[in-house]
mmCIF file of C-alpha atoms in Angstrom:
data_model
loop_
_atom_site.group_PDB
_atom_site.id
_atom_site.type_symbol
_atom_site.label_atom_id
_atom_site.label_comp_id
_atom_site.label_asym_id
_atom_site.label_seq_id
_atom_site.Cartn_x
_atom_site.Cartn_y
_atom_site.Cartn_z
ATOM 1 C CA MET A 1 0.000 0.000 0.000
ATOM 2 C CA GLY A 2 2.954 2.329 0.640
ATOM 3 C CA HIS A 3 4.061 2.203 -3.000
ATOM 4 C CA GLY A 4 0.539 2.953 -4.272
ATOM 5 C CA ALA A 5 0.099 5.819 -1.810
ATOM 6 C CA SER A 6 3.495 7.219 -2.800
ATOM 7 C CA ARG A 7 2.584 7.056 -6.482
ATOM 8 C CA LEU A 8 -0.753 8.747 -5.790
ATOM 9 C CA ARG A 9 0.999 11.550 -3.871
ATOM 10 C CA ARG A 10 3.395 12.077 -6.797
ATOM 11 C CA ILE A 11 0.526 12.264 -9.269
ATOM 12 C CA VAL A 12 -1.429 14.678 -7.039
ATOM 13 C CA ARG A 13 1.681 16.858 -6.697
ATOM 14 C CA GLU A 14 2.203 16.750 -10.479
ATOM 15 C CA VAL A 15 -1.426 17.688 -11.157
ATOM 16 C CA ALA A 16 -1.159 20.576 -8.666
ATOM 17 C CA LYS A 17 2.011 21.915 -10.320
ATOM 18 C CA PHE A 18 0.512 21.435 -13.790
ATOM 19 C CA GLY A 19 -2.592 23.275 -12.560
ATOM 20 C CA ALA A 20 -0.571 26.165 -11.137
ATOM 21 C CA VAL A 21 1.335 26.697 -14.374
ATOM 22 C CA GLY A 22 -1.751 26.015 -16.450
ATOM 23 C CA GLY A 23 -3.870 28.399 -14.368
ATOM 24 C CA ALA A 24 -1.350 31.174 -14.894
ATOM 25 C CA GLY A 25 -1.283 30.233 -18.592
ATOM 26 C CA VAL A 26 -5.080 30.504 -18.767
ATOM 27 C CA LEU A 27 -4.864 34.014 -17.316
ATOM 28 C CA VAL A 28 -2.180 34.952 -19.852
ATOM 29 C CA ASN A 29 -4.293 33.441 -22.623
ATOM 30 C CA LEU A 30 -7.497 35.259 -21.637
ATOM 31 C CA VAL A 31 -5.799 38.604 -20.971
ATOM 32 C CA VAL A 32 -3.968 38.548 -24.312
ATOM 33 C CA PHE A 33 -7.154 37.377 -26.079
ATOM 34 C CA ASN A 34 -9.240 40.226 -24.672
ATOM 35 C CA LEU A 35 -6.481 42.769 -25.208
ATOM 36 C CA VAL A 36 -6.118 41.785 -28.869
ATOM 37 C CA ARG A 37 -9.910 41.644 -29.356
ATOM 38 C CA HIS A 38 -10.440 45.120 -27.938
ATOM 39 C CA THR A 39 -7.422 46.892 -29.436
ATOM 40 C CA THR A 40 -7.442 45.471 -32.972
ATOM 41 C CA ASP A 41 -9.938 44.612 -35.674
ATOM 42 C CA LEU A 42 -8.865 40.975 -35.858
ATOM 43 C CA GLN A 43 -11.557 38.335 -36.023
ATOM 44 C CA VAL A 44 -12.246 36.452 -32.810
ATOM 45 C CA VAL A 45 -10.513 33.190 -33.741
ATOM 46 C CA ARG A 46 -7.406 34.970 -35.051
ATOM 47 C CA ALA A 47 -7.160 36.919 -31.796
ATOM 48 C CA SER A 48 -7.574 33.641 -29.936
ATOM 49 C CA VAL A 49 -4.799 31.928 -31.904
ATOM 50 C CA ILE A 50 -2.397 34.796 -31.059
ATOM 51 C CA ALA A 51 -3.329 34.514 -27.371
ATOM 52 C CA THR A 52 -2.897 30.741 -27.438
ATOM 53 C CA VAL A 53 0.587 31.020 -28.965
ATOM 54 C CA VAL A 54 1.647 33.508 -26.256
ATOM 55 C CA ALA A 55 0.282 31.153 -23.586
ATOM 56 C CA ILE A 56 2.096 28.173 -25.149
ATOM 57 C CA VAL A 57 5.446 29.967 -24.796
ATOM 58 C CA PHE A 58 4.619 30.970 -21.214
ATOM 59 C CA ASN A 59 3.545 27.418 -20.356
ATOM 60 C CA TYR A 60 6.640 25.760 -21.821
ATOM 61 C CA VAL A 61 8.867 27.780 -19.516
ATOM 62 C CA GLY A 62 6.649 26.972 -16.519
ATOM 63 C CA PHE A 63 6.381 23.286 -17.296
ATOM 64 C CA ARG A 64 10.073 22.768 -18.061
ATOM 65 C CA TYR A 65 11.441 24.733 -15.099
ATOM 66 C CA PHE A 66 8.728 24.122 -12.478
ATOM 67 C CA THR A 67 6.275 21.280 -13.097
ATOM 68 C CA TYR A 68 8.644 18.870 -14.859
ATOM 69 C CA ARG A 69 12.034 20.178 -13.745
ATOM 70 C CA ASP A 70 12.989 16.717 -12.468
ATOM 71 C CA ARG A 71 12.231 15.003 -15.770
ATOM 72 C CA ASP A 72 14.656 13.917 -18.480
ATOM 73 C CA LYS A 73 16.467 16.903 -20.005
ATOM 74 C CA SER A 74 18.810 14.998 -22.295
ATOM 75 C CA ARG A 75 16.869 15.487 -25.525
ATOM 76 C CA ARG A 76 15.739 19.103 -25.613
ATOM 77 C CA THR A 77 15.233 19.183 -29.408
ATOM 78 C CA ARG A 78 12.937 16.167 -29.227
ATOM 79 C CA GLU A 79 11.174 17.644 -26.192
ATOM 80 C CA MET A 80 10.598 20.993 -27.904
ATOM 81 C CA THR A 81 9.419 19.341 -31.132
ATOM 82 C CA LEU A 82 6.890 17.166 -29.301
ATOM 83 C CA PHE A 83 5.803 20.071 -27.085
ATOM 84 C CA LEU A 84 5.113 22.212 -30.142
ATOM 85 C CA LEU A 85 3.339 19.350 -31.937
ATOM 86 C CA PHE A 86 1.023 18.582 -29.006
ATOM 87 C CA SER A 87 0.544 22.299 -28.312
ATOM 88 C CA ALA A 88 -0.515 22.801 -31.929
ATOM 89 C CA ILE A 89 -3.071 19.989 -31.567
ATOM 90 C CA GLY A 90 -4.279 21.641 -28.345
ATOM 91 C CA LEU A 91 -4.478 24.971 -30.198
ATOM 92 C CA VAL A 92 -6.738 23.372 -32.821
ATOM 93 C CA ILE A 93 -8.941 21.803 -30.125
ATOM 94 C CA GLU A 94 -9.155 25.041 -28.128
ATOM 95 C CA ASN A 95 -9.852 27.300 -31.083
ATOM 96 C CA GLY A 96 -12.071 24.727 -32.801
ATOM 97 C CA VAL A 97 -14.516 25.060 -29.907
ATOM 98 C CA LEU A 98 -14.465 28.860 -30.248
ATOM 99 C CA TYR A 99 -14.752 28.664 -34.041
ATOM 100 C CA THR A 100 -17.752 26.314 -33.833
ATOM 101 C CA ALA A 101 -19.534 28.513 -31.288
ATOM 102 C CA THR A 102 -18.804 31.743 -33.172
ATOM 103 C CA TYR A 103 -19.294 30.739 -36.801
ATOM 104 C CA GLY A 104 -21.360 27.573 -36.447
ATOM 105 C CA PHE A 105 -23.904 28.854 -33.917
ATOM 106 C CA GLY A 106 -23.452 32.617 -34.263
ATOM 107 C CA TRP A 107 -22.584 33.098 -30.585
ATOM 108 C CA ASP A 108 -20.333 36.128 -30.967
ATOM 109 C CA THR A 109 -20.794 38.494 -28.027
ATOM 110 C CA PRO A 110 -17.727 39.275 -25.878
ATOM 111 C CA LEU A 111 -19.183 37.192 -23.035
ATOM 112 C CA GLN A 112 -19.898 34.234 -25.329
ATOM 113 C CA ASN A 113 -16.413 34.530 -26.861
ATOM 114 C CA ASN A 114 -14.842 34.299 -23.404
ATOM 115 C CA VAL A 115 -17.086 31.431 -22.259
ATOM 116 C CA PHE A 116 -16.256 29.316 -25.322
ATOM 117 C CA LYS A 117 -12.590 30.326 -25.246
ATOM 118 C CA PHE A 118 -12.489 29.105 -21.632
ATOM 119 C CA LEU A 119 -14.369 25.900 -22.498
ATOM 120 C CA GLY A 120 -11.937 25.233 -25.361
ATOM 121 C CA ILE A 121 -8.992 25.792 -23.038
ATOM 122 C CA GLY A 122 -10.473 23.271 -20.582
ATOM 123 C CA ILE A 123 -10.977 20.558 -23.191
ATOM 124 C CA ALA A 124 -7.528 21.134 -24.711
ATOM 125 C CA THR A 125 -5.954 21.064 -21.236
ATOM 126 C CA LEU A 126 -7.069 17.469 -20.697
ATOM 127 C CA PHE A 127 -5.323 16.479 -23.929
ATOM 128 C CA ARG A 128 -2.226 18.541 -23.109
ATOM 129 C CA PHE A 129 -1.835 17.071 -19.621
ATOM 130 C CA TRP A 130 -1.926 13.529 -20.990
ATOM 131 C CA SER A 131 0.372 14.229 -23.936
ATOM 132 C CA TYR A 132 2.948 16.333 -22.062
ATOM 133 C CA ARG A 133 3.391 13.846 -19.224
ATOM 134 C CA SER A 134 3.315 10.826 -21.531
ATOM 135 C CA TRP A 135 5.448 12.005 -24.429
ATOM 136 C CA VAL A 136 7.147 15.358 -23.849
ATOM 137 C CA PHE A 137 8.414 15.566 -20.266
ATOM 138 C CA ARG A 138 9.209 11.899 -19.802
ATOM 139 C CA ALA A 139 10.158 10.528 -16.426
ATOM 140 C CA LEU A 140 13.691 9.347 -15.894
ATOM 141 C CA PRO A 141 14.115 5.608 -15.339
ATOM 142 C CA ALA A 142 13.915 4.853 -11.591
ATOM 143 C CA ARG A 143 17.668 4.122 -11.252
ATOM 144 C CA GLU A 144 18.686 7.417 -12.889
ATOM 145 C CA ALA A 145 16.075 9.427 -10.977
ATOM 146 C CA ALA A 146 17.390 8.042 -7.666
ATOM 147 C CA ALA A 147 20.997 8.803 -8.628
ATOM 148 C CA ALA A 148 20.086 12.332 -9.750
ATOM 149 C CA SER A 149 18.322 13.080 -6.463
ATOM 150 C CA GLU A 150 21.196 11.898 -4.234
ATOM 151 C CA PRO A 151 23.573 14.637 -3.098
ATOM 152 C CA GLY A 152 27.211 14.157 -3.811
ATOM 153 C CA PRO A 153 30.024 14.934 -6.201
ATOM 154 C CA GLY A 154 29.183 14.599 -9.840
ATOM 155 C CA ASN A 155 25.456 15.315 -9.425
ATOM 156 C CA GLY A 156 25.520 19.101 -9.499
ATOM 157 C CA PRO A 157 24.350 21.210 -12.453
ATOM 158 C CA ALA A 158 27.827 21.230 -14.016
ATOM 159 C CA ASN A 159 28.153 17.438 -13.648
ATOM 160 C CA PRO A 160 24.881 15.679 -14.535
ATOM 161 C CA PRO A 161 24.578 12.035 -13.507
ATOM 162 C CA LYS A 162 25.954 9.604 -16.062
ATOM 163 C CA THR A 163 23.492 7.806 -18.272
ATOM 164 C CA LYS A 164 23.967 4.536 -20.091
ATOM 165 C CA GLN A 165 25.132 6.419 -23.183
ATOM 166 C CA GLN A 166 27.866 8.241 -21.252
ATOM 167 C CA VAL A 167 29.341 5.195 -19.505
ATOM 168 C CA PRO A 168 32.429 3.847 -21.319
#
């Protein structure tokens, strides 16, 4: 039961950190969306796409350096490529909801725009949480994670723990 409880605590902690970064990202997204909508003549979905891109950049920094800072950092190019791929899919989900509400049903008041923007963010967030934790910010194998968390020479920022590929 101890192992299951420990795993549950880790997942709860991960969800809380993801939620903190994601919550701040939602605020960034909605503020930029409303700022662009009210200061430009862009159509609602175009303004939303701009806001989503700004939030994606904000969220990457938060996820990499806060939520998933203990995850594998050895393949940043792969990580960034997958993050952008899954973020783009999330962007389509998020803005597809807004597009459908605005152009499919004609719900185009500022309040309706914000409600469906928020709903789209919520649906896309479920997809993003699954994809980021499963594919982008992958957990280190248990042996490497334990070695990386132990204090001692060779485990500081200048000397990352050796991986299988680094061992002669």
